[in-house]
Amino acid sequence: MWDKTLIKNKVQDLALWGNPPAFDDKLHVGRPNIGNRQHLIERINDILDRRWLSNDGQYVQELERRVADFVGVKHCIATCNSTIALEIVIRALGLTGEVIVPSFTFIATVHPLQWQQITPIFCDIDPQTHALDPRRLEEMITPMTTGIIGVHIWGRPCAIDDLKLIARRRDLKLLFDAAHAFGCSRDGRMIGGFGDAETFSFHATKFFNTFEGGAVVTNNDGLAAKVRLMRNFGFAGYDNVVHIGTNGKMSEVSAAMGLSSLECLGEFIAVNRHNYQLYCQNLAGLPGVSLIAYDLEEKNNFQYIVLEINEKIAGISRDHLMELLHRENVLARRYFYPGCHRMEPYASCYPGAKRFLPATEQLIERVLTLPTGTAISDTDIITICQIIHLAVTHGEEITERLRSIKTTLRTTGVSPWVKASQPKAGKRVLI
Ligand code: T4K
């Protein structure tokens, strides 16, 4: 099935040793999908003609209605990004003291707590799901605990029912960071309607984007009203501030992008699904390399292609594989390394956290995320898989060579990659 003419099929061909990379242009994880360009431009012209650029404009209201309908929730409050959405809803829910969160997540799940002097208590994950492990959760609860934030990491629903049971039993608020999970379902029900509230990210790097943006979604009328107030400084009308608030509003141009992206949502998901299947086919059976599975009975957005590298079996570490791919201009990412508990201010504030996080500590050394989305072609994917095959087939040899080069660099100061800075010979065709 592979196009043999594109293969880098010998270890000595790798860009690691100064050869030209497999790709002339960098392939990014998180390259934005662009929706219907013509409709976007028409909407932007309309915004400019009407001179209504922000503050609960008509496109924001339309996007909120459409997202709420799509997800099947009563309320959607669009925000300027999902970090602010989290900050607002955490405050609106009255969370204080300690809140339980995974460490294996993007830092924006955690900062909104610390930002409001709430202590994040890092709980370990289930190594199978990469999400909060309910079996570890209860032991993290103290009299100071007021809530739990579950993360639907990679768009796969976390253990919603178990978290719900624990939250109910221990009288805790339950919030879901659904930044990755727009368009995903659990038991046929769309993510967005679970817990006290959920938050989405519509950042440029998400498969559905509003340039920057996010939303709080909830079925709780009182909470929705509060979040709406807080998003706009607490204004209840001209000159009438009735609540603490911030500026969390989404702009009209962002909403226009959102509406144009929504029109193409099915297409984006179909492309992501196709890419995922292509990666699955082309990486199948590779020892020590596994691709995370999505439950195909559910709705998925397939926006993350996540590999787990078991160095002992693959013969090459995740970091060496990433380095090798970067040299080929494949900018694979090791999301969510090194874990929030190892980042500041958490590493200094809670230096003992890692004792409770063995599964997290193991996973953060293994995970590698690959490019997908509408900006990448089948040939790109097949070539990436070919490079990974080459790396794993010759894992020990590459590892050994890399180590000795790095030792030379340390001892002599001479860059082993000096050839890489020579003028490029263009894309090479091998065999
Ligand atoms: N909760 C979770 C679980 C999250 O994952 C996130 C965000 C949040 C909360 C907070 O959501 P927001 O407040 O952002 O709405 C990126 C995104 O910036 C971030 O939104 C996302 N998660 C995270 C997983 O990925 P970085 O630091 O990796 O971004 P950066 O600048 O390295 O960009 C990623 C790649 O995308 C690069 O290779 C370049 C490419 N890119 C990026 C942009 C913005 C493009 O090709 N074009 C672009 O316009 O965080």
Coordinates of N, CA and C and ligand atoms in Angstrom, one line a residue, residues 27-32 79-86 104-110 112 151-154 177-180 199-206 211-215 304 331 333 335-336, ligand 1:
L27 N 5.4 20.0 9.2 CA 4.1 19.4 9.5 C 3.8 19.6 11.0
H28 N 2.7 20.4 11.2 CA 2.4 20.7 12.6 C 1.3 19.9 13.2
V29 N 1.3 19.6 14.5 CA 0.2 19.1 15.2 C -0.7 20.3 15.5
G30 N -1.9 20.3 15.2 CA -2.8 21.4 15.5 C -2.8 22.5 14.4
R31 N -2.6 22.1 13.2 CA -2.7 23.0 12.1 C -4.2 23.3 12.0
P32 N -4.6 24.6 11.9 CA -6.1 24.8 12.0 C -6.8 24.3 10.7
T79 N -17.2 32.1 25.0 CA -16.2 33.0 25.7 C -15.0 33.2 24.8
C80 N -14.1 34.1 25.2 CA -12.9 34.4 24.4 C -11.9 33.3 24.3
N81 N -11.9 32.3 25.2 CA -11.1 31.1 25.1 C -11.6 30.2 26.3
S82 N -11.1 29.0 26.3 CA -11.7 28.1 27.3 C -11.0 28.2 28.6
T83 N -9.8 28.8 28.7 CA -9.2 29.1 30.0 C -10.0 30.0 30.8
I84 N -10.5 31.1 30.1 CA -11.4 32.0 30.8 C -12.7 31.4 31.2
A85 N -13.2 30.5 30.2 CA -14.5 29.8 30.5 C -14.3 29.0 31.8
L86 N -13.2 28.3 32.0 CA -12.9 27.5 33.2 C -12.8 28.5 34.4
F104 N -2.2 15.0 34.2 CA -2.0 14.7 32.8 C -3.0 15.4 32.0
T105 N -2.8 16.7 31.7 CA -3.7 17.5 31.0 C -2.9 18.8 30.6
F106 N -3.5 19.6 29.7 CA -2.9 20.9 29.4 C -3.0 21.8 30.6
I107 N -2.0 22.6 30.8 CA -1.8 23.4 32.0 C -3.1 24.3 32.3
A108 N -3.8 24.6 31.2 CA -5.0 25.4 31.4 C -6.1 24.8 32.2
T109 N -6.1 23.5 32.4 CA -7.1 22.9 33.3 C -6.8 23.3 34.7
V110 N -5.5 23.6 35.0 CA -5.1 23.7 36.4 C -4.9 25.2 36.8
P112 N -6.5 27.9 36.1 CA -7.7 28.7 36.6 C -8.0 28.4 38.0
V151 N -11.3 15.5 33.0 CA -10.9 16.0 31.6 C -11.2 14.9 30.6
H152 N -11.9 15.2 29.6 CA -12.1 14.2 28.5 C -10.9 14.3 27.6
I153 N -9.8 13.7 28.0 CA -8.6 13.8 27.3 C -8.6 13.2 26.0
W154 N -8.1 13.8 25.0 CA -8.1 13.4 23.6 C -9.6 13.3 23.0
D177 N -13.7 19.4 32.0 CA -12.9 20.2 30.9 C -13.1 19.3 29.7
A178 N -13.9 19.8 28.8 CA -14.2 19.1 27.5 C -13.5 19.8 26.4
A179 N -12.4 20.4 26.6 CA -11.6 21.2 25.6 C -11.4 20.4 24.3
H180 N -11.2 19.1 24.5 CA -10.9 18.2 23.3 C -12.2 17.5 22.8
T199 N -16.8 22.6 29.8 CA -16.2 23.8 29.0 C -15.6 23.2 27.7
F200 N -15.8 23.9 26.6 CA -15.1 23.5 25.3 C -14.1 24.6 25.0
S201 N -13.1 24.1 24.2 CA -12.1 25.0 23.6 C -12.3 25.1 22.1
F202 N -12.4 26.3 21.6 CA -12.5 26.5 20.2 C -11.2 27.2 19.7
H203 N -10.1 26.8 20.3 CA -8.8 27.4 19.9 C -8.5 27.0 18.5
A204 N -7.6 27.8 17.8 CA -7.2 27.6 16.5 C -6.7 26.1 16.3
T205 N -6.1 25.5 17.3 CA -5.5 24.2 17.1 C -6.6 23.1 17.3
K206 N -7.8 23.5 17.7 CA -8.8 22.4 17.8 C -9.5 22.2 16.5
F211 N -10.9 30.9 15.8 CA -9.6 31.5 16.0 C -9.2 31.3 17.4
E212 N -9.7 32.1 18.4 CA -9.6 31.8 19.8 C -11.0 31.7 20.3
G213 N -11.3 30.9 21.2 CA -12.7 30.8 21.7 C -12.9 29.7 22.6
G214 N -14.0 29.7 23.3 CA -14.4 28.6 24.1 C -15.9 28.8 24.5
A215 N -16.3 27.9 25.4 CA -17.7 28.0 25.8 C -17.9 27.2 27.1
Y304 N -7.0 13.9 17.8 CA -5.7 13.6 18.2 C -5.2 12.2 17.8
L331 N 6.6 17.9 13.2 CA 6.7 18.4 14.5 C 5.8 17.7 15.5
R333 N 4.3 16.2 18.9 CA 4.3 16.9 20.2 C 4.2 15.8 21.3
Y335 N 2.5 16.0 24.1 CA 1.4 16.4 25.0 C 1.2 15.3 26.0
F336 N 1.1 15.5 27.3 CA 1.2 16.7 28.0 C 2.3 16.6 29.0
Ligands
T4K1 N1 -8.0 22.3 28.7 C1 -7.4 21.5 27.9 C2 -7.4 20.0 28.2 C3 -6.7 21.9 26.7 O1 -6.0 21.1 25.9 C4 -6.7 23.3 26.5 C5 -5.9 23.8 25.3 C6 -7.3 24.2 27.3 C7 -8.0 23.6 28.4 C8 -7.4 25.7 27.1 O2 -8.0 26.0 25.9 P1 -7.8 27.5 25.3 O3 -7.8 28.5 26.4 O4 -6.5 27.5 24.5 O5 -9.0 27.7 24.4 C9 -2.1 24.3 22.1 C10 -3.3 25.2 22.2 O6 -2.9 26.6 22.2 C11 -4.2 24.9 23.3 O7 -5.4 25.5 23.1 C12 -4.4 23.4 23.4 N2 -5.2 23.1 24.6 C13 -3.1 22.7 23.5 C14 -3.3 21.2 23.6 O8 -2.4 22.9 22.3 P2 0.4 24.8 22.5 O9 1.2 25.4 23.6 O10 0.9 23.4 22.1 O11 0.3 25.7 21.2 P3 1.4 26.0 20.1 O12 1.5 27.5 19.9 O13 2.6 25.2 20.3 O14 0.6 25.4 18.8 C15 0.5 24.1 18.6 C16 0.8 23.8 17.1 O15 -0.2 24.3 16.3 C17 2.1 24.3 16.7 O16 2.9 23.3 16.1 C18 1.8 25.3 15.6 C19 0.4 25.0 15.2 N3 -0.5 26.2 14.9 C20 -0.9 26.9 16.0 C21 -1.7 28.0 15.8 C22 -2.2 28.8 16.9 C23 -0.8 26.5 13.6 O17 -0.3 25.9 12.7 N4 -1.5 27.6 13.4 C24 -2.0 28.4 14.4 O18 -2.8 29.4 14.2 O19 -1.1 24.7 23.0

